Structure formats: C-alpha cells, structure tokens
Short mmCIF file of N, CA, C and O in Angstrom, two decimals:
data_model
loop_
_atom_site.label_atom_id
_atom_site.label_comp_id
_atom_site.label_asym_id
_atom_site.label_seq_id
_atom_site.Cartn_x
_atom_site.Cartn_y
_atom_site.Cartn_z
N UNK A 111 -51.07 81.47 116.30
CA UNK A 111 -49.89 81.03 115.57
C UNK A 111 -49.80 81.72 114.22
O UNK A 111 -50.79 82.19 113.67
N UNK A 112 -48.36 81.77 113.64
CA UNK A 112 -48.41 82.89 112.54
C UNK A 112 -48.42 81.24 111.30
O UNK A 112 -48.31 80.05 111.56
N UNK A 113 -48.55 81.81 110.29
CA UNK A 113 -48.63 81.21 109.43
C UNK A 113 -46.90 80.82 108.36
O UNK A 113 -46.06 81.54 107.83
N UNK A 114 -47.13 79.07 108.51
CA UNK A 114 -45.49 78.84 107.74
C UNK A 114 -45.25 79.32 106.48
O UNK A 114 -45.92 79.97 105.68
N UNK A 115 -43.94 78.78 106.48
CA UNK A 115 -43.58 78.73 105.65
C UNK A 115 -43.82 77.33 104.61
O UNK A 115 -43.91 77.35 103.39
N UNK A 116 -43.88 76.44 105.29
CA UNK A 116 -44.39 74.98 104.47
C UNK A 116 -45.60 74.96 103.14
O UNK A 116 -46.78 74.76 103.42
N UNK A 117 -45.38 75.07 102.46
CA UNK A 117 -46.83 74.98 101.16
C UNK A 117 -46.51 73.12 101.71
O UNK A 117 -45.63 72.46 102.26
N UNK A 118 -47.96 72.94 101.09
CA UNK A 118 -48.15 71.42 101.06
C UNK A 118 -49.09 71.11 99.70
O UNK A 118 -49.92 71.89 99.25
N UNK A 119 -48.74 69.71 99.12
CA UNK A 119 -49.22 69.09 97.75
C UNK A 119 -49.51 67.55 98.64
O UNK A 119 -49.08 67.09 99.70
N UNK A 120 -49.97 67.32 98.14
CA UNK A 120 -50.50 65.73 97.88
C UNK A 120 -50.22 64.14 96.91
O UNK A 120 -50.99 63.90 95.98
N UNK A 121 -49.35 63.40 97.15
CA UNK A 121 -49.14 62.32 95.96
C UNK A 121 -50.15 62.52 95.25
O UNK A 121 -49.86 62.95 94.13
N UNK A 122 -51.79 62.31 95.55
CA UNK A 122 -52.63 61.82 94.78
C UNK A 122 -53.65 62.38 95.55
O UNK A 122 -53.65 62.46 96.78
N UNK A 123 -54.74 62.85 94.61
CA UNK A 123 -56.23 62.89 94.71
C UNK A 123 -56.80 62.49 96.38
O UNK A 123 -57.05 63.24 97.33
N UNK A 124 -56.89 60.81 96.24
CA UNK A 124 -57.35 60.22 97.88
C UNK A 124 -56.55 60.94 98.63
O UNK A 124 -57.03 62.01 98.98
N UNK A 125 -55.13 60.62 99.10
CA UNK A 125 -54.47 61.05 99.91
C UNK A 125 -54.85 62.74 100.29
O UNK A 125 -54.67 63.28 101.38
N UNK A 126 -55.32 63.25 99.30
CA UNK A 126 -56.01 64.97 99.92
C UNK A 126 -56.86 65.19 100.02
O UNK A 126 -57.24 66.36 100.04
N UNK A 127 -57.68 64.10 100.14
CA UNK A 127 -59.38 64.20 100.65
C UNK A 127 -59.05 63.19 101.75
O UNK A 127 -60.24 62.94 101.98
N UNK A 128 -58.50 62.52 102.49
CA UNK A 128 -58.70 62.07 103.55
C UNK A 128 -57.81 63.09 104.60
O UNK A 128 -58.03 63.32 105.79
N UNK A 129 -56.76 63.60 103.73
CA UNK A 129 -56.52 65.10 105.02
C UNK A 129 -56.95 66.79 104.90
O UNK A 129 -56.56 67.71 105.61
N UNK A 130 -57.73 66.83 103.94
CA UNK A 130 -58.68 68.08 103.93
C UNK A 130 -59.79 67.43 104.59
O UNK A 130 -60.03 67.91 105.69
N UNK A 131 -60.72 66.26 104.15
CA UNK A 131 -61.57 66.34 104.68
C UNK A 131 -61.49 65.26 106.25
O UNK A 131 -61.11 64.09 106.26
N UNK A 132 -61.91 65.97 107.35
CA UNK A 132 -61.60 65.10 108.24
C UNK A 132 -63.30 64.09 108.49
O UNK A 132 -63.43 63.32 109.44
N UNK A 133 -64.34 64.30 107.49
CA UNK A 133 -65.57 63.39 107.62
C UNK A 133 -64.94 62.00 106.82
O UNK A 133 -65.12 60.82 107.10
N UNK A 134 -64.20 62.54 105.83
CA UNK A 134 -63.60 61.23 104.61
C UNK A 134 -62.45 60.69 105.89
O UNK A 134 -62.78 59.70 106.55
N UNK A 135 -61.55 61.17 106.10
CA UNK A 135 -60.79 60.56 107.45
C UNK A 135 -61.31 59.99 108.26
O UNK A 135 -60.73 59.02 108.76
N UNK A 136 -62.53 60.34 108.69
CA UNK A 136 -63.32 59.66 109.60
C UNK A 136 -63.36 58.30 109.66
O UNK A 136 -62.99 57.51 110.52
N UNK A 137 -63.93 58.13 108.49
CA UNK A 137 -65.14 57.34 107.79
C UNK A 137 -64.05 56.03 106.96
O UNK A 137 -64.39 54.92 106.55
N UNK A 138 -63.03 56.53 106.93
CA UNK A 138 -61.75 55.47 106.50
C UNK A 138 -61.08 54.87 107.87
O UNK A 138 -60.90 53.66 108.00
N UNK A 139 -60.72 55.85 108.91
CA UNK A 139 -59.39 55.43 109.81
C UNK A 139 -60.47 55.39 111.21
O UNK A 139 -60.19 54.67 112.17
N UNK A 140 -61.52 56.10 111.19
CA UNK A 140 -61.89 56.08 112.87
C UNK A 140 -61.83 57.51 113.10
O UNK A 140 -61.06 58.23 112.46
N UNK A 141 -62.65 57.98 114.02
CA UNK A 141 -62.26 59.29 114.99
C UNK A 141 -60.56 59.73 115.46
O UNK A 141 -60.07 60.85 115.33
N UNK A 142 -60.06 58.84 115.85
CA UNK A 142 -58.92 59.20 116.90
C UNK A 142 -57.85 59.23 115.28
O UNK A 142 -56.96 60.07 115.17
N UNK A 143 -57.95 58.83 114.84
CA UNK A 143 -56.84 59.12 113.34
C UNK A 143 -57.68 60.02 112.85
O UNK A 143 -56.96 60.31 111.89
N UNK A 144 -58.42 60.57 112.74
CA UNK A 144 -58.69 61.48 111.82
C UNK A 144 -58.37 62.64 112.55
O UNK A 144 -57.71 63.52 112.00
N UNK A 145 -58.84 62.78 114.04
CA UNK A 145 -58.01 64.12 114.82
C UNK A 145 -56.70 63.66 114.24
O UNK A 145 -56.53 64.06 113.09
N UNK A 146 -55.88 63.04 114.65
CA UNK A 146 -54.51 62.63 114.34
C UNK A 146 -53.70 63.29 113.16
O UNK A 146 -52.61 63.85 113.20
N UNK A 147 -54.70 63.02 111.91
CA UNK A 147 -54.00 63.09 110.56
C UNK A 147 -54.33 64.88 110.60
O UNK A 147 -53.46 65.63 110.16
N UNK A 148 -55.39 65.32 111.05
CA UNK A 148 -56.11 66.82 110.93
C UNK A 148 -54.62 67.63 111.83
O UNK A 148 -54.12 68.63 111.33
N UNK A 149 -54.20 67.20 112.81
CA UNK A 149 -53.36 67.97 113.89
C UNK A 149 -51.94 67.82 112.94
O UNK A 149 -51.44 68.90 112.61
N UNK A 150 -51.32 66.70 112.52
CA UNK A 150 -50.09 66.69 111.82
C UNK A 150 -50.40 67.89 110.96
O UNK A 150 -49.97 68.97 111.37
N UNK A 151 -51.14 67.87 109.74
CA UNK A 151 -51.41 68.91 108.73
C UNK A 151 -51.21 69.92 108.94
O UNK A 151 -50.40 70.72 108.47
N UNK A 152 -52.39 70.03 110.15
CA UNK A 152 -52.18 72.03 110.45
C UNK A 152 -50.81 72.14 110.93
O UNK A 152 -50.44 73.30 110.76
N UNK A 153 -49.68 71.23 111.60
CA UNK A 153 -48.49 71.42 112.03
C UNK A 153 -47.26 71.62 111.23
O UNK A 153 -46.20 72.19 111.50
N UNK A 154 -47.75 70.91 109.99
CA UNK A 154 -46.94 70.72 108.66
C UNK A 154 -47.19 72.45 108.22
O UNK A 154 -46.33 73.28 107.94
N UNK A 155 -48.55 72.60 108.28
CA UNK A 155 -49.19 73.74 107.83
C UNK A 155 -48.28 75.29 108.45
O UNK A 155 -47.89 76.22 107.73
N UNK A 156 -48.14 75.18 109.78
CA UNK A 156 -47.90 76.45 110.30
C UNK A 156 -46.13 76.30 110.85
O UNK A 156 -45.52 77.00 111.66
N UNK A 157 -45.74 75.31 110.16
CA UNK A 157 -44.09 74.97 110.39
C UNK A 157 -43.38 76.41 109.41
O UNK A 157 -43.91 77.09 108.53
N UNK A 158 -42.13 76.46 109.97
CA UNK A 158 -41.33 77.36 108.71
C UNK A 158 -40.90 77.00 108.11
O UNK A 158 -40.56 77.71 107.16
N UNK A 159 -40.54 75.65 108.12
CA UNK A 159 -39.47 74.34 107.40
C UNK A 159 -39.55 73.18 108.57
O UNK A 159 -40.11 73.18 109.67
N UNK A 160 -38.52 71.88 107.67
CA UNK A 160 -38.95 70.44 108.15
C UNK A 160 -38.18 70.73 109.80
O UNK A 160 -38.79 70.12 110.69
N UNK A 161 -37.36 71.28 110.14
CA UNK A 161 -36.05 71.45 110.95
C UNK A 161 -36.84 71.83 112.23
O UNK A 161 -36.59 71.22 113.27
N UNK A 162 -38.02 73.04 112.21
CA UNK A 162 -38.73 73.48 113.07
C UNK A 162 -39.52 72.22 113.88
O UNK A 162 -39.68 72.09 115.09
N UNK A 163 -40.00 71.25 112.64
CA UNK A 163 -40.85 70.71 113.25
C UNK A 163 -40.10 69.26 114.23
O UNK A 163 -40.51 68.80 115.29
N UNK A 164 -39.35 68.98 113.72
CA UNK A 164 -38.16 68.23 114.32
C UNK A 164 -37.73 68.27 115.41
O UNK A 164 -37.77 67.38 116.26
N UNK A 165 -37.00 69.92 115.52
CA UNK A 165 -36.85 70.64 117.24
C UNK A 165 -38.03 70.57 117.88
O UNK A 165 -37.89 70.10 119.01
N UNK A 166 -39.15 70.85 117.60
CA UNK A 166 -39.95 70.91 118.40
C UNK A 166 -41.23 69.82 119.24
O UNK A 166 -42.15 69.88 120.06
N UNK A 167 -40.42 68.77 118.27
CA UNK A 167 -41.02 66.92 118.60
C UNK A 167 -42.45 66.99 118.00
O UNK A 167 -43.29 66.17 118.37
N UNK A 168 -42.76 67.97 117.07
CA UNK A 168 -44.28 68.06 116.49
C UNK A 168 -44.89 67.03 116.26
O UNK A 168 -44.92 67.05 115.03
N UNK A 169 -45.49 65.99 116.60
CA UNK A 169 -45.85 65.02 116.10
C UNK A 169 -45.62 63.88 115.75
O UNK A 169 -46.14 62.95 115.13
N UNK A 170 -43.90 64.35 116.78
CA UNK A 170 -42.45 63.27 116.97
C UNK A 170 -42.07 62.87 115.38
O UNK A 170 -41.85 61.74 114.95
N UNK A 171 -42.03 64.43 114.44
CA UNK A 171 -41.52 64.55 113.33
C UNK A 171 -40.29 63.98 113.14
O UNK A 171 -39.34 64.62 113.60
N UNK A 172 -40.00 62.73 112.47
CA UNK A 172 -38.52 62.73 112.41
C UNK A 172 -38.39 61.94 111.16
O UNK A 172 -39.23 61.27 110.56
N UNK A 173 -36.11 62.39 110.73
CA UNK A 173 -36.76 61.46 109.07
C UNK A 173 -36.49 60.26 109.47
O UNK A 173 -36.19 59.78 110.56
N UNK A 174 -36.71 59.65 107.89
CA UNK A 174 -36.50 58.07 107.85
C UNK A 174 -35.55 57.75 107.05
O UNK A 174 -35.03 58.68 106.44
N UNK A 175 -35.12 56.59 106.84
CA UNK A 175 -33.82 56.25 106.64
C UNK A 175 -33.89 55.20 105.49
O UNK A 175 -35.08 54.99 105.28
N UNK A 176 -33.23 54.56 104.78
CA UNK A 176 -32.75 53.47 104.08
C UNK A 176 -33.64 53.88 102.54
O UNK A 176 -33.29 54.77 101.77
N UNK A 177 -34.88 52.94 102.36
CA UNK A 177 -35.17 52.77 101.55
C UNK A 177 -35.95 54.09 101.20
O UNK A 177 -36.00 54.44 100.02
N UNK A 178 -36.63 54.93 102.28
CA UNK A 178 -37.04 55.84 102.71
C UNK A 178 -36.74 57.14 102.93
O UNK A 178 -37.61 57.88 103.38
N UNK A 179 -35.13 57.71 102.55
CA UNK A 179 -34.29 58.41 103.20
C UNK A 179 -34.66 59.82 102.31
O UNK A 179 -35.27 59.79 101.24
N UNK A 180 -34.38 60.53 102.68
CA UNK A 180 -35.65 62.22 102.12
C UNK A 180 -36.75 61.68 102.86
O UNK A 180 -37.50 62.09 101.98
N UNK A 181 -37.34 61.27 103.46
CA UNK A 181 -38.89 61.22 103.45
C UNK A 181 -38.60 61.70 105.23
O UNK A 181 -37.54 61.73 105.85
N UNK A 182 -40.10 62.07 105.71
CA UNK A 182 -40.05 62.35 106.65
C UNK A 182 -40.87 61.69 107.69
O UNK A 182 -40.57 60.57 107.28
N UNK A 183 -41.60 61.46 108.63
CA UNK A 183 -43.00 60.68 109.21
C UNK A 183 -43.26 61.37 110.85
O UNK A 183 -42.57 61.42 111.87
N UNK A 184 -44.20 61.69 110.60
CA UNK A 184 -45.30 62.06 111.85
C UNK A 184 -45.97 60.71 112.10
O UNK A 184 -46.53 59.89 111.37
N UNK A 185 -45.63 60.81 113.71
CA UNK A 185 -46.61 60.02 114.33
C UNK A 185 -48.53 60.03 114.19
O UNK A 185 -49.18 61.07 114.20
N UNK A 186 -49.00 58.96 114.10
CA UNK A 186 -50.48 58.69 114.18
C UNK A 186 -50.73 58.24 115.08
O UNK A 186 -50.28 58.62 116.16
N UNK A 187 -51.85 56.92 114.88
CA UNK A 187 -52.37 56.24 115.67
C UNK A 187 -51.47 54.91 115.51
O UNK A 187 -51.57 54.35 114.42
N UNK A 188 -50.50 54.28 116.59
CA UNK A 188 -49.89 53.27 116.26
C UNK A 188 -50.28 52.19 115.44
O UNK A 188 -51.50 51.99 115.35
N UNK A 189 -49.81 51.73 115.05
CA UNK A 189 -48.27 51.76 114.29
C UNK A 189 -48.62 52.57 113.04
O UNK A 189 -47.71 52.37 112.23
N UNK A 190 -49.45 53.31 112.57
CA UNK A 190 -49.47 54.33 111.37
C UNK A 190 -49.06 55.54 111.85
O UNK A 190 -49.35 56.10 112.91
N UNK A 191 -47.96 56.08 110.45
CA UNK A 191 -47.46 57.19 110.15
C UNK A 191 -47.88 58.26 109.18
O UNK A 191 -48.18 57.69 108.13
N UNK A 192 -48.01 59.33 109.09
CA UNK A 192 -48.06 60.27 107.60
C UNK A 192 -46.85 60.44 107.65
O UNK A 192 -46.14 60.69 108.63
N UNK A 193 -46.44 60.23 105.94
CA UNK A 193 -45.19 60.06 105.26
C UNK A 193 -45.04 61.09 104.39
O UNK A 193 -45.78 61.04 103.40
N UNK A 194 -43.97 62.45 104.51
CA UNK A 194 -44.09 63.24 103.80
C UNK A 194 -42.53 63.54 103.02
O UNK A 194 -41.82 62.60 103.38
N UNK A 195 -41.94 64.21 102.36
CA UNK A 195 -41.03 64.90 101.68
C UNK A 195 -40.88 66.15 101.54
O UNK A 195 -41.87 66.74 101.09
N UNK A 196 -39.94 66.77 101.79
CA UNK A 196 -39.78 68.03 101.25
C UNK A 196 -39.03 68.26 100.20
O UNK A 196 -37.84 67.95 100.23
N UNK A 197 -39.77 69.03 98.73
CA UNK A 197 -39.27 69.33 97.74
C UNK A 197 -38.33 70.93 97.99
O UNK A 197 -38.70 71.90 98.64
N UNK A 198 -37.14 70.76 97.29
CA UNK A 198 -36.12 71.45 97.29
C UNK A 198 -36.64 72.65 96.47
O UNK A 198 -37.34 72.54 95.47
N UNK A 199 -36.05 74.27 97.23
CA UNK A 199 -36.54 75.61 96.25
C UNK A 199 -36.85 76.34 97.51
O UNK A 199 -37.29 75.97 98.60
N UNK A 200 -36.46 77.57 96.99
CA UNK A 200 -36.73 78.70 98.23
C UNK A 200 -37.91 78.86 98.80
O UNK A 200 -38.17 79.58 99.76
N UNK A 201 -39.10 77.68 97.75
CA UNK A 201 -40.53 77.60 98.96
C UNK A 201 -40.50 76.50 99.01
O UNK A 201 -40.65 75.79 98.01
N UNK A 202 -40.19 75.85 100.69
CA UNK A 202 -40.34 74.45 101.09
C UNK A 202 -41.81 74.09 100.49
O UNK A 202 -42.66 74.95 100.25
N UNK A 203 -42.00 72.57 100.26
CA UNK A 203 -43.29 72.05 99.98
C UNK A 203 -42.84 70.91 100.36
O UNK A 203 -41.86 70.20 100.13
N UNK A 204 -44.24 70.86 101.32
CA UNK A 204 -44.30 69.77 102.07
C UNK A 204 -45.33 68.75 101.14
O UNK A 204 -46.53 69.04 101.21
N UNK A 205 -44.92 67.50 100.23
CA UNK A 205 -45.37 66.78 99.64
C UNK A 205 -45.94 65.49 100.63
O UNK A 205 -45.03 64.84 101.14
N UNK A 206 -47.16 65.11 100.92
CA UNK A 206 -47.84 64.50 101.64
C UNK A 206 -48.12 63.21 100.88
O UNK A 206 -49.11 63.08 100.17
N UNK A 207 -47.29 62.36 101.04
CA UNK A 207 -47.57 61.03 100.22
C UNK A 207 -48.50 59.99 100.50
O UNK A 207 -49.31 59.55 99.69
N UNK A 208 -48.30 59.46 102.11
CA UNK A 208 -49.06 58.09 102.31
C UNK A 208 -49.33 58.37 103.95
O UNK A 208 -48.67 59.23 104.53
N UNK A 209 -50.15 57.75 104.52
CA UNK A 209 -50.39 57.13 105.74
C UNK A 209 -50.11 55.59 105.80
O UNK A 209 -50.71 54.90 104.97
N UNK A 210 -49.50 55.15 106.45
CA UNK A 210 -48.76 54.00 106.15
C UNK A 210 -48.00 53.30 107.67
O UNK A 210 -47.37 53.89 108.54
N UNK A 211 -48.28 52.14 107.56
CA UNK A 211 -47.01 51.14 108.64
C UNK A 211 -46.44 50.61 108.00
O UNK A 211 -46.65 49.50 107.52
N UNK A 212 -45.56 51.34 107.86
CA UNK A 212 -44.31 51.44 106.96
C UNK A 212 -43.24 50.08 108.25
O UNK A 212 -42.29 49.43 107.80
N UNK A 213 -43.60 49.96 109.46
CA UNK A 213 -42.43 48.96 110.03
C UNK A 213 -42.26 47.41 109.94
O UNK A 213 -41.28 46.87 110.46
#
C-alpha cells in the first residue's frame, strides 16, 4: 500500500500512547481492541482523505451527526468507537480524539 495523504495528531498525550503503543492498548482494552484500534490507525494512516475511507467501508468509517457533526467514527469492539476529525488545509489531519460509546 502507498502511503496517505492523512497526517494524524492526537487530543492528548494518553489517547497516543494507547494507539502507538499497542502493549499500552493491550493492557487498557484487551487483545481484540487493541488489534482493533492498531488496524483503524494504519487505515487512517494510509487513507488519501476522510472520503476514501468512507467509499471503501474502512472500518465502517462514517460521520456523525448532531452534537458530534465534523467528527468522524471507526468501528471497534462493540459498542466502542475511535472518534476522529479532520482539520481543514491542503494537508488533511486526521485529529484522533477519543475511543468512546458515544450511543
């Protein structure tokens, strides 16, 4: 796979050590979320923009709405999501906010 266009940032500190490191993912969510959160990333990672990943059901990328609306969410381990944004500018950045059951 060629490499995206997506840069990615982090709300905060935790939130980028539980998806850089997948031992800290581990060790918080379980095995099966930590593959989980590791596979969204690299997908976020090697996307060209949010639109790609959308068409292509990546992770059943889709946005969210209301209170939520800009934001985007990849499927996890039910009922948790990774909750991301894309900041506006000729280099998408994919801002990685929360893992969350958000329903």
């Amino acid at each position: 796979m060629r490499s995206g266009d997506l840069e990615i940032t982090y709300k905060n500190k935790r939130i980028e050590r539980i998806c850089r490191d997948p031992v800290i993912a581990r060790k918080k969510y379980g095995n099966e979320m930590a593959v989980k959160i590791s596979n969204c990333v690299s997908q976020i990672r090697v996307a060209k923009n949010v639109e790609y990943l959308i068409e292509l059901h990546l992770g059943r990328c889709h946005p969210l709405t209301n209170d939520r609306k800009g934001q985007y969410a990849m499927d996890l381990v039910h009922p948790y999501r990774l909750v991301f944004l894309i900041k506006d500018g000729e280099i998408q950045i994919a801002n990685i906010l929360e893992i969350v059951d958000y329903h």
